[in-house]
Amino acid sequence: MRLFLIAGARPNFMKIAPIVRALRSHTDGIIDWELVHTGQHYDHKMSATFFQDLDIPEPDYFLDAGSGSHAQQTAKIMIRFEEICVKQRPDLIVVVGDVNSTLACSIVAKKIGIKVAHVEAGLRSFDRTMPEEINRIVTDAISDYLFTTEKTANDNLIKEGVPKENIHFVGHVMVDNLLYQKDRLQNIDPAEFSTYRYKQEYTRYIFLTLHRPAVVDNKESLSDIVESINRISQETPIIFPVHPRTKKMLNSFGLKLSNKILELPPLNFKESLFWWKDAIFVMTDSGGLQEETTALGIPCFTLRDNTERPITVTEGTNTIVGTKGIALWNAYRDFMTENIKKGHVPELWDGRSAERIVNILSHI
Ligand code: UD1
């Protein structure tokens, strides 16, 4: 079987790394695979650094799609991916997550008779104003093999009419990556990290990430959050690696962060983990960090009104606080008065999901 593994944006890279490892160690010759990078993310700190950091090989095909409106970006990926598929005719593509690259490549493949496997299928926020929700629904509707991370995802897919035999509950490849990289971190000299000197100064801190358009593209909502984090930082320092989208919006709205917030450039996976694993808690609007904090038992406050990853709330350490500055401040005060949520690690989040996926694919 000839397989294309697809990645395009930052959160994809953590998910393909363990699949690459599992494919490499699957040496019976049944699967012949190649890597496609759509170029949805292209800055060194958003892309190349992750390839090096996570031991992902150079892509076999690079589509150089870049940024643009949703339609522009999706269309560029589709046109360029179709050219490669028509020439190379893989039997199957494997897409991960819910970004525009996931959607674009799935549609292209399916329409020319190539099978699609979706890793991280079935997650639903039930909020169709989120571009990722549209990407998830469409990708799942046309996928042939759907690999899920939690049981609620199986329920969602069955309700949407996906045949049961196409759904495989395998756990989470992102947790595979997290556990693998956490182990490796122990053998790294932390002085290699450019932010090491700051970490020695900060013993008790909050780790923050923020990039969703619903919060950062809107002046009123971003000002409200900035006011709240500035206030929190007067009591507890905040470490904030800033996504390029957020950086752009902070500048264009003229918003200033307090000097108690340590503003960093986007960090590679290991350096980011180096910080958040020791944070007193994490504040984020990222899907991935909600799950990774649950996997390591670190409290997480999610700056969104919903989550497509409910197990992080029902079983893990995640709390949905919404997008209002006052709600964030209240969650912070609550936490500081010892109201700390405990959780446990969900079923099959054990570091072996990619192995399960490759095993299933090698028998199709
Ligand atoms: C995308 C994903 C989102 C994911 C996020 C992680 C979709 C719909 N969204 O959102 O699910 O959580 O990635 O980062 O696919 N930019 C750069 N350099 C880059 C990439 C982007 O400067 O390498 C800037 C550009 O100005 C661009 C903006 O960031 O317009 C947004 O990038 P884009 O890929 O469109 O979406 P993200 O917000 O990153």
Short mmCIF file of C-alpha atoms and ligand atoms in Angstrom, two decimals:
data_model
loop_
_atom_site.label_atom_id
_atom_site.label_comp_id
_atom_site.label_asym_id
_atom_site.label_seq_id
_atom_site.Cartn_x
_atom_site.Cartn_y
_atom_site.Cartn_z
CA MET A 1 0.00 0.00 0.00
CA ARG A 2 1.22 3.48 -0.88
CA LEU A 3 0.32 6.10 1.71
CA PHE A 4 0.66 9.88 1.95
CA LEU A 5 0.90 11.38 5.43
CA ILE A 6 -0.29 15.00 5.42
CA ALA A 7 0.70 17.90 7.67
CA GLY A 8 0.37 21.64 7.22
CA ALA A 9 -0.01 23.65 10.39
CA ARG A 10 1.75 23.69 13.73
CA PRO A 11 -0.65 21.41 15.68
CA ASN A 12 -0.35 18.76 12.93
CA PHE A 13 3.38 18.33 13.42
CA MET A 14 3.04 16.94 16.97
CA LYS A 15 0.48 14.44 15.66
CA ILE A 16 2.41 13.15 12.67
CA ALA A 17 5.72 12.70 14.56
CA PRO A 18 4.61 9.50 16.37
CA ILE A 19 2.93 8.18 13.18
CA VAL A 20 6.24 8.65 11.35
CA ARG A 21 8.00 6.72 14.13
CA ALA A 22 5.44 3.92 13.99
CA LEU A 23 5.67 3.74 10.19
CA ARG A 24 9.45 3.61 10.37
CA SER A 25 9.42 0.73 12.83
CA HIS A 26 6.85 -1.16 10.80
CA THR A 27 9.36 -2.96 8.67
CA ASP A 28 7.38 -5.71 6.94
CA GLY A 29 7.30 -3.66 3.73
CA ILE A 30 3.48 -3.57 3.49
CA ILE A 31 3.33 0.21 3.76
CA ASP A 32 5.29 2.51 1.49
CA TRP A 33 4.82 6.07 2.75
CA GLU A 34 5.70 9.65 1.87
CA LEU A 35 5.24 12.95 3.66
CA VAL A 36 3.35 15.96 2.28
CA HIS A 37 3.70 19.42 3.90
CA THR A 38 1.07 21.86 2.61
CA GLY A 39 2.94 24.95 3.83
CA GLN A 40 -0.13 26.34 5.66
CA HIS A 41 2.35 27.36 8.34
CA TYR A 42 5.67 28.52 6.94
CA ASP A 43 7.56 30.74 9.43
CA HIS A 44 10.66 29.00 10.75
CA LYS A 45 9.29 29.10 14.29
CA MET A 46 5.88 27.75 13.22
CA SER A 47 7.12 25.01 10.91
CA ALA A 48 10.78 24.04 10.20
CA THR A 49 11.74 24.19 13.86
CA PHE A 50 9.08 21.56 14.63
CA PHE A 51 10.42 19.22 11.97
CA GLN A 52 13.88 19.36 13.55
CA ASP A 53 12.62 19.32 17.11
CA LEU A 54 10.29 16.34 16.61
CA ASP A 55 12.58 14.33 14.30
CA ILE A 56 10.21 14.54 11.36
CA PRO A 57 12.04 13.97 8.05
CA GLU A 58 12.08 16.57 5.28
CA PRO A 59 8.76 16.39 3.41
CA ASP A 60 8.74 14.55 0.06
CA TYR A 61 6.31 17.14 -1.29
CA PHE A 62 5.96 20.77 -0.20
CA LEU A 63 2.88 22.65 -1.47
CA ASP A 64 3.93 26.12 -0.28
CA ALA A 65 0.32 27.24 0.26
CA GLY A 66 0.97 30.01 2.81
CA SER A 67 -1.60 32.30 4.42
CA GLY A 68 -4.76 33.85 2.97
CA SER A 69 -8.49 33.81 3.57
CA HIS A 70 -9.97 30.39 4.32
CA ALA A 71 -11.07 29.96 0.71
CA GLN A 72 -7.75 31.13 -0.71
CA GLN A 73 -5.68 28.93 1.57
CA THR A 74 -7.91 25.86 1.15
CA ALA A 75 -8.10 26.32 -2.62
CA LYS A 76 -4.34 26.68 -3.03
CA ILE A 77 -3.73 23.50 -1.07
CA MET A 78 -6.41 21.66 -3.07
CA ILE A 79 -5.05 22.64 -6.48
CA ARG A 80 -1.46 21.77 -5.61
CA PHE A 81 -2.33 18.55 -3.80
CA GLU A 82 -4.50 17.34 -6.66
CA GLU A 83 -1.59 17.68 -9.10
CA ILE A 84 0.57 15.45 -6.92
CA CYS A 85 -2.18 12.90 -6.28
CA VAL A 86 -2.97 12.58 -9.98
CA LYS A 87 0.69 11.94 -10.78
CA GLN A 88 1.54 9.71 -7.84
CA ARG A 89 -1.76 7.88 -7.20
CA PRO A 90 -1.34 6.86 -3.55
CA ASP A 91 -3.86 4.30 -2.25
CA LEU A 92 -4.56 6.17 0.95
CA ILE A 93 -3.92 9.52 2.61
CA VAL A 94 -3.69 10.02 6.36
CA VAL A 95 -4.81 13.42 7.64
CA VAL A 96 -4.68 14.61 11.26
CA GLY A 97 -6.62 17.15 13.32
CA ASP A 98 -8.92 19.86 12.05
CA VAL A 99 -6.97 22.55 10.19
CA ASN A 100 -7.60 23.79 6.66
CA SER A 101 -4.95 21.40 5.29
CA THR A 102 -6.89 18.45 6.78
CA LEU A 103 -10.06 19.49 4.98
CA ALA A 104 -8.43 20.46 1.68
CA CYS A 105 -6.46 17.24 1.21
CA SER A 106 -9.35 14.99 2.26
CA ILE A 107 -11.71 16.48 -0.32
CA VAL A 108 -9.13 16.26 -3.09
CA ALA A 109 -8.24 12.63 -2.35
CA LYS A 110 -11.79 11.39 -1.96
CA LYS A 111 -12.94 12.96 -5.23
CA ILE A 112 -10.30 11.13 -7.21
CA GLY A 113 -10.91 7.79 -5.57
CA ILE A 114 -8.13 7.77 -2.98
CA LYS A 115 -9.10 6.53 0.48
CA VAL A 116 -8.88 8.85 3.48
CA ALA A 117 -7.92 8.03 7.08
CA HIS A 118 -8.64 10.74 9.66
CA VAL A 119 -6.68 10.73 12.89
CA GLU A 120 -8.49 12.59 15.74
CA ALA A 121 -11.92 12.02 14.19
CA GLY A 122 -15.32 12.66 15.76
CA LEU A 123 -14.51 15.61 18.02
CA ARG A 124 -17.32 18.20 18.05
CA SER A 125 -17.63 21.58 19.74
CA PHE A 126 -21.16 21.92 18.25
CA ASP A 127 -20.16 25.48 17.44
CA ARG A 128 -20.30 25.97 13.68
CA THR A 129 -18.86 29.47 13.90
CA MET A 130 -15.48 27.74 14.45
CA PRO A 131 -13.70 27.05 11.16
CA GLU A 132 -12.21 23.91 12.70
CA GLU A 133 -15.71 22.52 13.39
CA ILE A 134 -16.55 22.77 9.69
CA ASN A 135 -13.23 21.08 8.85
CA ARG A 136 -13.98 18.27 11.32
CA ILE A 137 -17.54 17.62 10.10
CA VAL A 138 -16.63 17.56 6.41
CA THR A 139 -13.48 15.48 6.83
CA ASP A 140 -15.28 12.88 8.95
CA ALA A 141 -18.22 12.70 6.54
CA ILE A 142 -15.95 11.56 3.70
CA SER A 143 -13.28 9.55 5.56
CA ASP A 144 -12.98 5.79 5.19
CA TYR A 145 -11.05 5.13 8.40
CA LEU A 146 -11.80 7.22 11.47
CA PHE A 147 -9.39 7.03 14.41
CA THR A 148 -10.77 8.48 17.64
CA THR A 149 -9.16 9.76 20.84
CA GLU A 150 -12.11 9.48 23.21
CA LYS A 151 -15.35 7.48 23.34
CA THR A 152 -17.63 10.54 22.95
CA ALA A 153 -16.11 10.95 19.47
CA ASN A 154 -17.35 7.47 18.54
CA ASP A 155 -20.84 8.47 19.74
CA ASN A 156 -20.76 11.67 17.65
CA LEU A 157 -19.73 9.77 14.53
CA ILE A 158 -22.38 7.10 14.96
CA LYS A 159 -25.05 9.81 15.38
CA GLU A 160 -23.84 11.34 12.11
CA GLY A 161 -24.28 8.02 10.31
CA VAL A 162 -20.68 6.80 10.09
CA PRO A 163 -20.65 2.99 9.90
CA LYS A 164 -19.41 1.51 13.19
CA GLU A 165 -16.85 -0.70 11.46
CA ASN A 166 -15.04 2.39 10.07
CA ILE A 167 -14.45 3.83 13.56
CA HIS A 168 -11.43 2.79 15.62
CA PHE A 169 -10.88 4.06 19.15
CA VAL A 170 -7.08 4.15 19.42
CA GLY A 171 -6.24 6.84 22.00
CA HIS A 172 -4.27 9.98 21.19
CA VAL A 173 -1.20 10.35 18.98
CA MET A 174 -0.54 13.74 20.55
CA VAL A 175 -0.11 12.05 23.89
CA ASP A 176 2.30 9.59 22.23
CA ASN A 177 4.36 12.59 21.20
CA LEU A 178 4.08 14.28 24.59
CA LEU A 179 5.24 11.24 26.57
CA TYR A 180 8.08 10.58 24.14
CA GLN A 181 9.32 14.16 24.20
CA LYS A 182 8.94 14.44 27.98
CA ASP A 183 11.28 11.47 28.36
CA ARG A 184 13.77 13.03 25.96
CA LEU A 185 13.67 16.34 27.81
CA GLN A 186 15.36 14.63 30.75
CA ASN A 187 18.46 14.03 28.64
CA ILE A 188 18.73 17.57 27.31
CA ASP A 189 20.87 20.24 28.91
CA PRO A 190 18.23 22.96 29.58
CA ALA A 191 20.91 25.60 29.11
CA GLU A 192 20.51 24.86 25.38
CA PHE A 193 17.14 26.61 25.43
CA SER A 194 17.30 30.29 24.61
CA THR A 195 14.76 31.01 27.38
CA TYR A 196 16.62 29.00 30.05
CA ARG A 197 17.95 32.07 31.88
CA TYR A 198 14.39 33.32 32.39
CA LYS A 199 13.23 29.98 33.76
CA GLN A 200 15.80 30.28 36.53
CA GLU A 201 14.23 33.58 37.56
CA TYR A 202 10.65 32.28 37.53
CA THR A 203 9.72 29.61 40.05
CA ARG A 204 5.95 30.12 40.24
CA TYR A 205 4.22 31.18 37.07
CA ILE A 206 1.23 30.75 34.78
CA PHE A 207 1.73 29.63 31.16
CA LEU A 208 -0.51 31.32 28.58
CA THR A 209 -1.26 30.72 24.89
CA LEU A 210 -3.84 32.58 22.83
CA HIS A 211 -4.49 32.52 19.11
CA ARG A 212 -8.13 31.83 18.20
CA PRO A 213 -9.57 34.41 15.80
CA ALA A 214 -12.80 34.59 17.88
CA VAL A 215 -10.79 36.18 20.71
CA VAL A 216 -7.73 37.75 19.16
CA ASP A 217 -9.22 39.27 15.99
CA ASN A 218 -11.79 41.27 17.94
CA LYS A 219 -10.58 44.47 19.60
CA GLU A 220 -13.11 44.49 22.41
CA SER A 221 -12.57 40.87 23.37
CA LEU A 222 -8.76 40.99 23.10
CA SER A 223 -8.64 44.22 25.20
CA ASP A 224 -10.82 42.59 27.84
CA ILE A 225 -8.54 39.52 28.06
CA VAL A 226 -5.37 41.66 28.04
CA GLU A 227 -6.74 43.79 30.88
CA SER A 228 -7.44 40.64 32.89
CA ILE A 229 -4.07 38.98 32.27
CA ASN A 230 -2.29 42.25 33.05
CA ARG A 231 -4.16 42.31 36.39
CA ILE A 232 -3.37 38.64 37.16
CA SER A 233 0.29 39.20 36.29
CA GLN A 234 0.57 41.82 39.07
CA GLU A 235 0.17 38.90 41.51
CA THR A 236 1.59 35.93 39.58
CA PRO A 237 3.95 36.21 36.60
CA ILE A 238 2.72 34.98 33.25
CA ILE A 239 4.82 33.34 30.53
CA PHE A 240 3.32 34.08 27.12
CA PRO A 241 4.75 32.74 23.84
CA VAL A 242 2.88 34.85 21.30
CA HIS A 243 1.41 33.33 18.11
CA PRO A 244 2.04 35.44 14.95
CA ARG A 245 -1.69 36.11 14.53
CA THR A 246 -1.95 37.38 18.12
CA LYS A 247 1.20 39.48 17.80
CA LYS A 248 -0.24 41.12 14.70
CA MET A 249 -3.56 41.88 16.41
CA LEU A 250 -1.99 43.21 19.65
CA ASN A 251 0.05 45.62 17.55
CA SER A 252 -2.79 46.70 15.32
CA PHE A 253 -5.12 47.35 18.31
CA GLY A 254 -2.30 49.15 20.16
CA LEU A 255 -2.64 46.85 23.22
CA LYS A 256 0.21 46.73 25.74
CA LEU A 257 1.12 43.77 27.95
CA SER A 258 2.23 44.48 31.52
CA ASN A 259 5.93 44.16 32.27
CA LYS A 260 5.09 41.22 34.61
CA ILE A 261 4.18 39.20 31.53
CA LEU A 262 7.19 37.53 29.92
CA GLU A 263 6.47 37.80 26.21
CA LEU A 264 8.28 35.15 24.15
CA PRO A 265 8.31 34.28 20.45
CA PRO A 266 6.51 31.04 19.42
CA LEU A 267 8.45 28.18 21.04
CA ASN A 268 9.26 24.79 19.59
CA PHE A 269 7.60 21.78 21.18
CA LYS A 270 10.33 20.88 23.66
CA GLU A 271 10.95 24.42 24.83
CA SER A 272 7.24 25.00 25.28
CA LEU A 273 6.91 21.76 27.29
CA PHE A 274 9.98 22.78 29.32
CA TRP A 275 7.92 25.76 30.52
CA TRP A 276 4.33 24.54 30.84
CA LYS A 277 5.12 21.24 32.62
CA ASP A 278 6.24 23.29 35.66
CA ALA A 279 3.55 25.98 35.52
CA ILE A 280 1.11 26.29 38.42
CA PHE A 281 -1.55 26.22 35.75
CA VAL A 282 -2.04 26.84 32.04
CA MET A 283 -4.45 29.33 30.40
CA THR A 284 -5.12 28.60 26.76
CA ASP A 285 -7.54 28.58 23.86
CA SER A 286 -5.63 25.76 22.15
CA GLY A 287 -7.25 22.36 21.58
CA GLY A 288 -3.98 20.50 21.99
CA LEU A 289 -2.90 22.03 25.29
CA GLN A 290 -6.26 21.18 26.87
CA GLU A 291 -5.41 17.53 26.23
CA GLU A 292 -1.71 17.68 26.98
CA THR A 293 -2.31 19.31 30.39
CA THR A 294 -4.82 16.55 31.17
CA ALA A 295 -2.24 13.93 30.17
CA LEU A 296 0.30 15.38 32.63
CA GLY A 297 -2.19 16.38 35.35
CA ILE A 298 -1.52 20.14 35.14
CA PRO A 299 -4.58 22.36 35.80
CA CYS A 300 -5.84 24.13 32.67
CA PHE A 301 -8.22 27.05 32.19
CA THR A 302 -9.64 27.17 28.69
CA LEU A 303 -10.45 30.58 27.26
CA ARG A 304 -13.33 29.41 25.11
CA ASP A 305 -17.06 28.92 25.54
CA ASN A 306 -16.94 25.25 24.63
CA THR A 307 -14.60 22.38 23.91
CA GLU A 308 -14.64 19.61 21.32
CA ARG A 309 -12.55 17.56 23.77
CA PRO A 310 -15.03 16.95 26.64
CA ILE A 311 -13.00 14.20 28.28
CA THR A 312 -10.48 16.84 29.39
CA VAL A 313 -13.28 18.34 31.51
CA THR A 314 -15.14 15.21 32.65
CA GLU A 315 -12.01 13.20 33.47
CA GLY A 316 -9.08 15.59 33.15
CA THR A 317 -7.82 18.83 34.66
CA ASN A 318 -9.51 21.23 32.25
CA THR A 319 -12.04 23.94 33.19
CA ILE A 320 -13.88 25.96 30.54
CA VAL A 321 -13.86 29.58 31.73
CA GLY A 322 -15.21 31.37 28.65
CA THR A 323 -13.76 34.39 26.91
CA LYS A 324 -14.56 37.19 29.35
CA GLY A 325 -11.75 38.82 31.30
CA ILE A 326 -13.77 38.81 34.52
CA ALA A 327 -14.39 35.05 34.25
CA LEU A 328 -10.67 34.51 33.87
CA TRP A 329 -9.93 36.66 36.90
CA ASN A 330 -12.53 34.72 38.96
CA ALA A 331 -11.06 31.38 37.85
CA TYR A 332 -7.64 32.63 38.90
CA ARG A 333 -8.87 33.80 42.33
CA ASP A 334 -10.64 30.48 42.83
CA PHE A 335 -7.49 28.58 42.00
CA MET A 336 -5.42 30.68 44.38
CA THR A 337 -7.84 29.88 47.21
CA GLU A 338 -6.96 26.20 46.77
CA ASN A 339 -9.91 25.21 44.65
CA ILE A 340 -7.73 22.95 42.52
CA LYS A 341 -9.28 20.48 40.11
CA LYS A 342 -7.78 16.98 40.10
CA GLY A 343 -8.12 14.64 37.14
CA HIS A 344 -6.94 11.32 35.79
CA VAL A 345 -5.46 10.23 32.48
CA PRO A 346 -8.13 9.02 29.99
CA GLU A 347 -8.31 5.49 28.58
CA LEU A 348 -5.68 4.60 25.95
CA TRP A 349 -3.75 7.87 26.37
CA ASP A 350 -0.77 5.63 26.93
CA GLY A 351 1.79 6.54 24.25
CA ARG A 352 0.89 3.66 21.89
CA SER A 353 -1.83 5.13 19.67
CA ALA A 354 0.28 5.56 16.53
CA GLU A 355 1.33 1.92 16.81
CA ARG A 356 -2.36 0.92 16.93
CA ILE A 357 -3.15 3.08 13.88
CA VAL A 358 -0.30 1.68 11.78
CA ASN A 359 -1.23 -1.84 12.82
CA ILE A 360 -4.82 -1.31 11.64
CA LEU A 361 -3.68 0.32 8.37
CA SER A 362 -1.31 -2.53 7.62
CA HIS A 363 -4.24 -4.97 7.68
CA ILE A 364 -6.59 -3.14 5.31
C1 UD1 B 1 -4.40 27.49 12.31
C2 UD1 B 1 -5.58 26.51 12.45
C3 UD1 B 1 -5.95 26.37 13.92
C4 UD1 B 1 -4.74 26.01 14.75
C5 UD1 B 1 -3.65 27.04 14.51
C6 UD1 B 1 -2.41 26.76 15.32
C7 UD1 B 1 -7.20 26.50 10.57
C8 UD1 B 1 -8.55 26.91 10.18
N1 UD1 B 1 -6.76 27.01 11.76
O1 UD1 B 1 -4.84 28.75 12.74
O2 UD1 B 1 -6.93 25.35 14.06
O3 UD1 B 1 -5.11 25.96 16.12
O4 UD1 B 1 -3.34 27.05 13.12
O5 UD1 B 1 -1.41 27.72 15.05
O6 UD1 B 1 -6.54 25.77 9.87
N2 UD1 B 1 1.07 33.34 10.23
C9 UD1 B 1 2.39 33.67 10.21
N3 UD1 B 1 3.29 32.66 10.02
C10 UD1 B 1 2.93 31.37 9.84
C11 UD1 B 1 1.56 31.04 9.85
C12 UD1 B 1 0.65 32.05 10.06
O7 UD1 B 1 2.78 34.81 10.37
O8 UD1 B 1 3.80 30.49 9.68
C13 UD1 B 1 0.10 34.43 10.46
C14 UD1 B 1 -0.45 34.95 9.16
O9 UD1 B 1 -0.56 36.31 9.29
C15 UD1 B 1 -1.80 34.33 9.03
C16 UD1 B 1 -2.20 34.12 10.49
O10 UD1 B 1 -0.98 33.92 11.22
O11 UD1 B 1 -2.70 35.10 8.34
C17 UD1 B 1 -3.09 32.96 10.67
O12 UD1 B 1 -2.54 31.75 10.15
P1 UD1 B 1 -3.50 30.56 9.65
O13 UD1 B 1 -2.71 29.36 9.29
O14 UD1 B 1 -4.45 31.10 8.66
O15 UD1 B 1 -4.36 30.22 10.89
P2 UD1 B 1 -3.99 30.07 12.40
O16 UD1 B 1 -4.62 31.19 13.14
O17 UD1 B 1 -2.54 29.80 12.63
#
